Amino acid sequence: MPGDYRFTQKGDAIYAFALAPPEDGKLSIASLGSAQSQEAIARVKLLGVGPVAFRRDGDALSVELGAAAARPLPAVLKIQ
């Protein structure tokens, strides 16, 4: 189901596992919006691909996966 995520943490990184591929190539993680978490986010990487564009506002952390969204594997983000 889109919007279904699991999280883990190691050191200063949070790993977000998107359990369903996004239909539009974008992930929106409400629990990491600036209103929910005061921690700063400096970079987001899609594991196996590299850095991806992201934006954070009061509602969510929005991540643009682009062409990588078509991969058959779950998207795993490293958020620092």
Tab-separated table of N, CA and C in Angstrom:
chain	number	residue	atom	x	y	z
A	1	MET	N	0.839	-1.167	0.000
A	1	MET	CA	0.000	0.000	0.000
A	1	MET	C	0.898	1.249	0.000
A	2	PRO	N	0.705	2.180	-0.899
A	2	PRO	CA	1.507	3.407	-0.907
A	2	PRO	C	1.399	4.143	0.429
A	3	GLY	N	2.495	4.708	0.862
A	3	GLY	CA	2.516	5.415	2.137
A	3	GLY	C	2.822	4.526	3.320
A	4	ASP	N	3.097	3.262	3.076
A	4	ASP	CA	3.416	2.324	4.155
A	4	ASP	C	4.938	2.235	4.276
A	5	TYR	N	5.483	2.679	5.408
A	5	TYR	CA	6.924	2.739	5.625
A	5	TYR	C	7.304	2.001	6.899
A	6	ARG	N	8.537	1.523	6.914
A	6	ARG	CA	9.155	0.977	8.119
A	6	ARG	C	10.471	1.714	8.297
A	7	PHE	N	10.882	1.876	9.538
A	7	PHE	CA	12.073	2.674	9.832
A	7	PHE	C	13.035	1.912	10.727
A	8	THR	N	14.299	2.229	10.584
A	8	THR	CA	15.337	1.779	11.492
A	8	THR	C	16.372	2.890	11.558
A	9	GLN	N	17.252	2.817	12.540
A	9	GLN	CA	18.262	3.857	12.706
A	9	GLN	C	19.608	3.223	13.020
A	10	LYS	N	20.659	3.823	12.458
A	10	LYS	CA	22.017	3.425	12.777
A	10	LYS	C	22.865	4.691	12.797
A	11	GLY	N	23.472	4.955	13.927
A	11	GLY	CA	24.254	6.186	14.061
A	11	GLY	C	23.377	7.404	13.841
A	12	ASP	N	23.831	8.294	12.956
A	12	ASP	CA	23.070	9.521	12.701
A	12	ASP	C	22.113	9.381	11.520
A	13	ALA	N	21.941	8.184	11.001
A	13	ALA	CA	21.092	7.969	9.825
A	13	ALA	C	19.799	7.239	10.184
A	14	ILE	N	18.720	7.665	9.556
A	14	ILE	CA	17.441	6.960	9.619
A	14	ILE	C	17.266	6.283	8.269
A	15	TYR	N	16.873	5.031	8.288
A	15	TYR	CA	16.599	4.296	7.061
A	15	TYR	C	15.087	4.111	6.957
A	16	ALA	N	14.526	4.566	5.847
A	16	ALA	CA	13.089	4.437	5.606
A	16	ALA	C	12.879	3.443	4.467
A	17	PHE	N	12.084	2.425	4.712
A	17	PHE	CA	11.778	1.390	3.727
A	17	PHE	C	10.362	1.647	3.214
A	18	ALA	N	10.239	1.983	1.937
A	18	ALA	CA	8.921	2.159	1.318
A	18	ALA	C	8.460	0.790	0.846
A	19	LEU	N	7.399	0.265	1.446
A	19	LEU	CA	6.978	-1.099	1.171
A	19	LEU	C	6.232	-1.255	-0.145
A	20	ALA	N	5.743	-0.151	-0.703
A	20	ALA	CA	5.072	-0.197	-2.009
A	20	ALA	C	5.693	0.864	-2.904
A	21	PRO	N	5.911	0.543	-4.178
A	21	PRO	CA	6.505	1.538	-5.076
A	21	PRO	C	5.532	2.691	-5.309
A	22	PRO	N	6.038	3.904	-5.371
A	22	PRO	CA	5.149	5.048	-5.615
A	22	PRO	C	4.709	5.069	-7.076
A	23	GLU	N	3.461	5.370	-7.303
A	23	GLU	CA	2.934	5.405	-8.670
A	23	GLU	C	3.448	6.604	-9.454
A	24	ASP	N	3.716	7.700	-8.765
A	24	ASP	CA	4.127	8.934	-9.443
A	24	ASP	C	5.620	9.238	-9.282
A	25	GLY	N	6.392	8.307	-8.707
A	25	GLY	CA	7.828	8.525	-8.539
A	25	GLY	C	8.183	9.391	-7.346
A	26	LYS	N	7.203	9.680	-6.490
A	26	LYS	CA	7.437	10.536	-5.329
A	26	LYS	C	7.019	9.815	-4.061
A	27	LEU	N	7.823	9.970	-3.026
A	27	LEU	CA	7.474	9.450	-1.708
A	27	LEU	C	7.169	10.628	-0.799
A	28	SER	N	6.183	10.477	0.048
A	28	SER	CA	5.824	11.504	1.015
A	28	SER	C	5.738	10.836	2.386
A	29	ILE	N	6.650	11.229	3.276
A	29	ILE	CA	6.743	10.600	4.599
A	29	ILE	C	6.295	11.622	5.643
A	30	ALA	N	5.042	11.505	6.066
A	30	ALA	CA	4.460	12.479	6.988
A	30	ALA	C	5.170	12.509	8.337
A	31	SER	N	5.616	11.369	8.814
A	31	SER	CA	6.237	11.321	10.141
A	31	SER	C	7.591	12.040	10.178
A	32	LEU	N	8.140	12.428	9.030
A	32	LEU	CA	9.405	13.163	8.992
A	32	LEU	C	9.217	14.600	8.528
A	33	GLY	N	7.976	15.092	8.538
A	33	GLY	CA	7.720	16.498	8.243
A	33	GLY	C	8.293	17.370	9.349
A	34	SER	N	8.580	18.620	9.046
A	34	SER	CA	9.241	19.486	10.031
A	34	SER	C	8.365	19.755	11.250
A	35	ALA	N	7.051	19.670	11.105
A	35	ALA	CA	6.178	19.878	12.260
A	35	ALA	C	6.250	18.702	13.230
A	36	GLN	N	6.584	17.508	12.736
A	36	GLN	CA	6.633	16.322	13.582
A	36	GLN	C	8.012	16.089	14.177
A	37	SER	N	9.058	16.556	13.508
A	37	SER	CA	10.425	16.294	13.952
A	37	SER	C	11.271	17.539	13.766
A	38	GLN	N	11.979	17.933	14.798
A	38	GLN	CA	12.797	19.130	14.733
A	38	GLN	C	14.213	18.859	14.234
A	39	GLU	N	14.557	17.594	14.022
A	39	GLU	CA	15.889	17.247	13.537
A	39	GLU	C	16.077	17.756	12.118
A	40	ALA	N	17.257	18.311	11.828
A	40	ALA	CA	17.555	18.803	10.487
A	40	ALA	C	17.873	17.627	9.562
A	41	ILE	N	17.474	17.749	8.308
A	41	ILE	CA	17.807	16.750	7.291
A	41	ILE	C	18.690	17.431	6.259
A	42	ALA	N	19.919	16.927	6.114
A	42	ALA	CA	20.880	17.516	5.192
A	42	ALA	C	20.912	16.799	3.853
A	43	ARG	N	20.670	15.485	3.853
A	43	ARG	CA	20.734	14.730	2.592
A	43	ARG	C	19.892	13.466	2.686
A	44	VAL	N	19.456	13.048	1.504
A	44	VAL	CA	18.673	11.813	1.370
A	44	VAL	C	19.262	11.038	0.200
A	45	LYS	N	19.553	9.756	0.436
A	45	LYS	CA	20.077	8.878	-0.618
A	45	LYS	C	19.135	7.707	-0.805
A	46	LEU	N	18.940	7.314	-2.052
A	46	LEU	CA	18.238	6.087	-2.370
A	46	LEU	C	19.301	5.016	-2.491
A	47	LEU	N	19.293	4.033	-1.596
A	47	LEU	CA	20.340	3.015	-1.600
A	47	LEU	C	20.362	2.285	-2.938
A	48	GLY	N	21.563	2.097	-3.457
A	48	GLY	CA	21.749	1.465	-4.751
A	48	GLY	C	21.705	2.421	-5.917
A	49	VAL	N	21.324	3.684	-5.657
A	49	VAL	CA	21.211	4.692	-6.722
A	49	VAL	C	22.073	5.903	-6.407
A	50	GLY	N	21.858	6.525	-5.244
A	50	GLY	CA	22.603	7.717	-4.848
A	50	GLY	C	21.687	8.809	-4.342
A	51	PRO	N	22.202	10.051	-4.272
A	51	PRO	CA	21.415	11.159	-3.753
A	51	PRO	C	20.158	11.412	-4.589
A	52	VAL	N	19.099	11.804	-3.914
A	52	VAL	CA	17.841	12.149	-4.584
A	52	VAL	C	17.361	13.502	-4.069
A	53	ALA	N	16.565	14.172	-4.888
A	53	ALA	CA	16.011	15.473	-4.509
A	53	ALA	C	14.964	15.284	-3.424
A	54	PHE	N	14.958	16.201	-2.467
A	54	PHE	CA	13.962	16.137	-1.406
A	54	PHE	C	13.569	17.536	-0.972
A	55	ARG	N	12.411	17.607	-0.334
A	55	ARG	CA	11.907	18.865	0.213
A	55	ARG	C	11.194	18.513	1.509
A	56	ARG	N	11.357	19.360	2.481
A	56	ARG	CA	10.725	19.116	3.777
A	56	ARG	C	9.912	20.331	4.160
A	57	ASP	N	8.654	20.113	4.507
A	57	ASP	CA	7.813	21.200	4.975
A	57	ASP	C	7.060	20.728	6.213
A	58	GLY	N	6.085	21.472	6.624
A	58	GLY	CA	5.348	21.129	7.832
A	58	GLY	C	4.528	19.861	7.734
A	59	ASP	N	4.247	19.423	6.503
A	59	ASP	CA	3.405	18.239	6.318
A	59	ASP	C	4.182	16.942	6.185
A	60	ALA	N	5.324	16.978	5.476
A	60	ALA	CA	6.015	15.723	5.176
A	60	ALA	C	7.409	15.973	4.617
A	61	LEU	N	8.181	14.909	4.583
A	61	LEU	CA	9.418	14.868	3.818
A	61	LEU	C	9.029	14.298	2.459
A	62	SER	N	9.202	15.081	1.402
A	62	SER	CA	8.858	14.651	0.044
A	62	SER	C	10.139	14.322	-0.697
A	63	VAL	N	10.180	13.143	-1.325
A	63	VAL	CA	11.374	12.663	-2.001
A	63	VAL	C	11.018	12.321	-3.442
A	64	GLU	N	11.834	12.823	-4.384
A	64	GLU	CA	11.658	12.551	-5.816
A	64	GLU	C	12.560	11.391	-6.211
A	65	LEU	N	11.992	10.253	-6.556
A	65	LEU	CA	12.789	9.105	-6.959
A	65	LEU	C	13.108	9.106	-8.450
A	66	GLY	N	12.325	9.792	-9.247
A	66	GLY	CA	12.554	9.841	-10.682
A	66	GLY	C	12.456	8.456	-11.303
A	67	ALA	N	13.356	8.157	-12.253
A	67	ALA	CA	13.344	6.881	-12.970
A	67	ALA	C	13.586	5.695	-12.043
A	68	ALA	N	14.244	5.918	-10.907
A	68	ALA	CA	14.522	4.830	-9.976
A	68	ALA	C	13.248	4.269	-9.353
A	69	ALA	N	12.131	4.990	-9.451
A	69	ALA	CA	10.871	4.515	-8.881
A	69	ALA	C	10.371	3.252	-9.581
A	70	ALA	N	10.833	3.004	-10.794
A	70	ALA	CA	10.370	1.843	-11.555
A	70	ALA	C	11.069	0.545	-11.149
A	71	ARG	N	12.053	0.630	-10.241
A	71	ARG	CA	12.757	-0.579	-9.798
A	71	ARG	C	11.781	-1.519	-9.099
A	72	PRO	N	11.956	-2.840	-9.289
A	72	PRO	CA	11.035	-3.785	-8.657
A	72	PRO	C	11.277	-3.975	-7.159
A	73	LEU	N	12.378	-3.472	-6.652
A	73	LEU	CA	12.719	-3.646	-5.241
A	73	LEU	C	12.102	-2.538	-4.392
A	74	PRO	N	11.906	-2.784	-3.101
A	74	PRO	CA	11.448	-1.703	-2.231
A	74	PRO	C	12.469	-0.566	-2.210
A	75	ALA	N	11.985	0.648	-2.135
A	75	ALA	CA	12.869	1.807	-2.038
A	75	ALA	C	13.356	1.922	-0.603
A	76	VAL	N	14.677	2.032	-0.422
A	76	VAL	CA	15.254	2.223	0.905
A	76	VAL	C	16.001	3.540	0.886
A	77	LEU	N	15.586	4.458	1.745
A	77	LEU	CA	16.198	5.778	1.828
A	77	LEU	C	17.101	5.874	3.037
A	78	LYS	N	18.268	6.466	2.845
A	78	LYS	CA	19.153	6.785	3.960
A	78	LYS	C	19.023	8.295	4.179
A	79	ILE	N	18.511	8.670	5.334
A	79	ILE	CA	18.203	10.060	5.644
A	79	ILE	C	19.136	10.534	6.726
A	80	GLN	N	19.884	11.609	6.427
A	80	GLN	CA	20.833	12.139	7.411
A	80	GLN	C	20.584	13.621	7.620
